CSV table of C-alpha atoms in Angstrom, one decimal:
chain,number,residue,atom,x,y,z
A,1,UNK,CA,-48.5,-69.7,42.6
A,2,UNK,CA,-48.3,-69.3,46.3
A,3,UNK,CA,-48.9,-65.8,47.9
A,4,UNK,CA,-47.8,-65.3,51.8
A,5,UNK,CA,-48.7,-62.7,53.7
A,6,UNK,CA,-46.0,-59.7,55.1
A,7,UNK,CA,-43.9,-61.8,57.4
A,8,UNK,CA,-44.3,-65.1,56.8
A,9,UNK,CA,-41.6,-67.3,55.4
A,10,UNK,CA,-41.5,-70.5,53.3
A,11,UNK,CA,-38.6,-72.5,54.0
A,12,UNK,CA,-37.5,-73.2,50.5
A,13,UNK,CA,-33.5,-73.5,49.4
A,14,UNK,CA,-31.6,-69.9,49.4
A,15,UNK,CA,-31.2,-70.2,45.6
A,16,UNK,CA,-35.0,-70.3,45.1
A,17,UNK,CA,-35.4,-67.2,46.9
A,18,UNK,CA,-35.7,-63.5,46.0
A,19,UNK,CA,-35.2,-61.0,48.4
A,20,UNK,CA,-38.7,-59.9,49.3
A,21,UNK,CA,-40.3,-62.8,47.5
A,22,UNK,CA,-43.9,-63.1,48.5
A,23,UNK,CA,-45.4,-65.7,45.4
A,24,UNK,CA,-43.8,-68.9,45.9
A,25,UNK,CA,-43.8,-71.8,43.3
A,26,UNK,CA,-44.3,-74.6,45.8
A,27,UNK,CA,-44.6,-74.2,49.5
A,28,UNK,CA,-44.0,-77.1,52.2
A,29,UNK,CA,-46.8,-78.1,54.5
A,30,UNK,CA,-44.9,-78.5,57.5
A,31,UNK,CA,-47.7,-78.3,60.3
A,32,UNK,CA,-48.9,-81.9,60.9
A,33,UNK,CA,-52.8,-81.2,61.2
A,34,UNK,CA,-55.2,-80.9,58.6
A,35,UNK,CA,-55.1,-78.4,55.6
A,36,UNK,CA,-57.9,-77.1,53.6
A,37,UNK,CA,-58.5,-76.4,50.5
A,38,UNK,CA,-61.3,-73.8,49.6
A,39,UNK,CA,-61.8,-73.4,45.9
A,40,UNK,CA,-64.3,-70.1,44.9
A,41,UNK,CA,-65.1,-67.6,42.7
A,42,UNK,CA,-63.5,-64.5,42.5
A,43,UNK,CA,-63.7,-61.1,39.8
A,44,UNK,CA,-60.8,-59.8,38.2
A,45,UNK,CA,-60.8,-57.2,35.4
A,46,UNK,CA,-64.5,-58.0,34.1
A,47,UNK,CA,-63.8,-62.3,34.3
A,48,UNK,CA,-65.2,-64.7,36.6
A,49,UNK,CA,-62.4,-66.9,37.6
A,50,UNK,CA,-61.4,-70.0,39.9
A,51,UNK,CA,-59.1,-69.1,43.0
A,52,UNK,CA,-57.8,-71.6,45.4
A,53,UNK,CA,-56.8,-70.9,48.7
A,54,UNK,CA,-54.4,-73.9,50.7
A,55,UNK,CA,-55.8,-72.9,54.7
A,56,UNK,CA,-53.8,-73.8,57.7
A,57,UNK,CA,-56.4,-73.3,60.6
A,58,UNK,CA,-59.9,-73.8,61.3
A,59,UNK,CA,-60.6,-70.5,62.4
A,60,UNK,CA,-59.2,-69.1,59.2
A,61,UNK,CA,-61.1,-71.3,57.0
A,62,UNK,CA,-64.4,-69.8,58.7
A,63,UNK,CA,-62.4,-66.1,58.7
A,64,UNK,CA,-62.4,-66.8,55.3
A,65,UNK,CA,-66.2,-68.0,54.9
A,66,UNK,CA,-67.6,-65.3,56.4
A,67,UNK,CA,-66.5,-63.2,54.0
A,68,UNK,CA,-66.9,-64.6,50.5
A,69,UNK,CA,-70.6,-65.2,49.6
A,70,UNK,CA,-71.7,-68.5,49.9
A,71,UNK,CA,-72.8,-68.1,46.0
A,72,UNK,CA,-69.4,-68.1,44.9
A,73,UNK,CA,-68.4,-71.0,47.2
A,74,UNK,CA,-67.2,-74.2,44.6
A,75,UNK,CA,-65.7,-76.7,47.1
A,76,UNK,CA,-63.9,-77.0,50.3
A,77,UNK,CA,-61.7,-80.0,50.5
A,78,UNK,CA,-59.8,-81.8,53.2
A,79,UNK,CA,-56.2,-82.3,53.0
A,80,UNK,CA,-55.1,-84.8,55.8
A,81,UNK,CA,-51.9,-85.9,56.8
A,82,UNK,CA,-51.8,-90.2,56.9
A,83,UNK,CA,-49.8,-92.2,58.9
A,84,UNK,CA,-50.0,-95.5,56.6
A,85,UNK,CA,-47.8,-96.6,53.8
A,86,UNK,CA,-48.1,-94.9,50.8
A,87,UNK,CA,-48.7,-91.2,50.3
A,88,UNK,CA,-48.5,-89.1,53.5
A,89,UNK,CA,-51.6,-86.5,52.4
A,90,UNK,CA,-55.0,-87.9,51.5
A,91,UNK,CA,-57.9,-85.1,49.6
A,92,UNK,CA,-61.2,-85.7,50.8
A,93,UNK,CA,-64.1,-83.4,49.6
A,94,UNK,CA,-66.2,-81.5,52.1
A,95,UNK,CA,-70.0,-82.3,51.4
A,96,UNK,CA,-70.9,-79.9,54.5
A,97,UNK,CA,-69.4,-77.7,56.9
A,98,UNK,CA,-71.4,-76.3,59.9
A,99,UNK,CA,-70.5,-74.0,63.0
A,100,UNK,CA,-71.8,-75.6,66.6
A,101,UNK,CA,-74.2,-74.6,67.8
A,102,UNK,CA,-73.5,-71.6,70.7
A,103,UNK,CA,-74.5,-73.8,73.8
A,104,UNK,CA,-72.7,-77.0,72.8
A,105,UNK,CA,-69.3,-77.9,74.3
A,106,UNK,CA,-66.4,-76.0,73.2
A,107,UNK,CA,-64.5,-79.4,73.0
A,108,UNK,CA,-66.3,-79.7,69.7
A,109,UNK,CA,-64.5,-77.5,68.3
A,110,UNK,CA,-65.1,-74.4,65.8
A,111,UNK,CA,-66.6,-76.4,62.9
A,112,UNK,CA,-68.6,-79.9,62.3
A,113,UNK,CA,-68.6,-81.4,58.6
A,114,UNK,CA,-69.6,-84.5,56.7
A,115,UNK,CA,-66.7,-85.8,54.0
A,116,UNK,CA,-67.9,-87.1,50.8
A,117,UNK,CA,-71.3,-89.4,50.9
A,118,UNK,CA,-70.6,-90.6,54.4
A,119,UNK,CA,-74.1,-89.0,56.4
A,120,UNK,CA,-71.7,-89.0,59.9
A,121,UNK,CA,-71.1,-85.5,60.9
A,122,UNK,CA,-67.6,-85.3,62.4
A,123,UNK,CA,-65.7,-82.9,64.6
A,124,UNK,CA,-62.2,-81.7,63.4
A,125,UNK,CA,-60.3,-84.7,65.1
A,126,UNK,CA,-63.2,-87.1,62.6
A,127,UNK,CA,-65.2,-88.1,65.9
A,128,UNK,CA,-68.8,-88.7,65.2
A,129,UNK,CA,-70.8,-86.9,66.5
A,130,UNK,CA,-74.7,-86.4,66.8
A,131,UNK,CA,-77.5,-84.5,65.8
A,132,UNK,CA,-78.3,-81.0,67.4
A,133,UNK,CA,-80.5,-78.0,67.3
A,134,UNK,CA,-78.9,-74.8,66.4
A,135,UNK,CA,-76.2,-75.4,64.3
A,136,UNK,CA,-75.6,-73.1,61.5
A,137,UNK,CA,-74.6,-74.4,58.2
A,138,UNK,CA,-71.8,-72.5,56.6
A,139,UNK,CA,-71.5,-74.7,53.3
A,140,UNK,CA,-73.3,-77.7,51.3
A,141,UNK,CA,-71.8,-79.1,47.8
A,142,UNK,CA,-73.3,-78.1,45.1
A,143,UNK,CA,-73.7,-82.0,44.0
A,144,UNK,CA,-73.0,-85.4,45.7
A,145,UNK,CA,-69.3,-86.3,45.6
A,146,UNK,CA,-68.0,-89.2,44.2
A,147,UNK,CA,-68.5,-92.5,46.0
A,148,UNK,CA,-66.3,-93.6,48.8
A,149,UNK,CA,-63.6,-95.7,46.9
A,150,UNK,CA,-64.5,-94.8,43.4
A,151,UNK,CA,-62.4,-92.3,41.6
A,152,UNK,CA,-61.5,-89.0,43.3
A,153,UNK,CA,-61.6,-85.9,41.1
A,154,UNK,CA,-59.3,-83.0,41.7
A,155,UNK,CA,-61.7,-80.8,41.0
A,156,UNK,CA,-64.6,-79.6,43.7
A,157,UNK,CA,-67.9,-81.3,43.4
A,158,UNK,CA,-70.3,-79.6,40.8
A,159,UNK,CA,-67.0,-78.1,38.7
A,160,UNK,CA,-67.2,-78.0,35.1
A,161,UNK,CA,-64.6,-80.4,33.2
């Protein structure tokens, strides 16, 4: 289930709509940049459970990470839209996520990360790009994802089956 926030609309058929609906079902992913998803812990009524949030922007996603303690962090994936045949969104797991350092280039953009076991740290747009003092690391996996071409689990890296 889908929660939007006051004033935002999901463009679903008129017959699958309440008035004042604000848990969706399904929603549509119509922006054509990357997605996140950011699993973590959350407590509800004395339980420890899962929640997973589906993030449109960069700056939310690190909105979002400043606020829940890295503790409770279980995986941050990528969802990217492909242009090659087959399906149109590939899942990547996030293996690390940093913040630039404050004198590098603002073309970087707002966060760096490394997907899966691939060492390359990568700017939003996937450019390389290389080593510098000063960056802050806002997330690691807790364990290795799995291997590039081997079977991709839908559930974050160090999850219990």
């Amino acid at each position: 289930m889908f929660i939007t926030a006051p004033g935002l609309v999901q463009h679903l058929h008129p017959s699958q709509v309440a008035p004042r609906q604000t848990h969706w079902p399904a929603i549509t992913l119509a922006l054509e940049r990357p997605w996140y998803l950011l699993v973590h812990r959350v407590s509800c009524k004395g339980q420890t459970l899962s929640q997973t949030s589906l993030v449109a922007w960069d700056t939310t996603l690190l909105d979002l990470l400043a606020r829940i303690p890295m503790a409770d962090l279980r995986g941050i994936a990528r969802l990217e839209r492909r242009r090659d045949a087959g399906p149109s969104w590939a899942l990547e797991w996030i293996s690390a996520l940093w913040a630039p350092a404050p004198g590098e280039s603002p073309a970087l953009g707002p966060l760096l990360f490394q997907l899966g076991t691939d060492p390359q740290l990568r700017t939003t747009d996937r450019l390389p790009v290389a080593e510098a003092a000063g960056r802050r690391l806002l997330y690691e996996a807790p364990c290795p994802p799995a291997a590039p071409g081997g079977w991709l689990s839908p559930s974050p890296p160090g999850a219990r089956p």
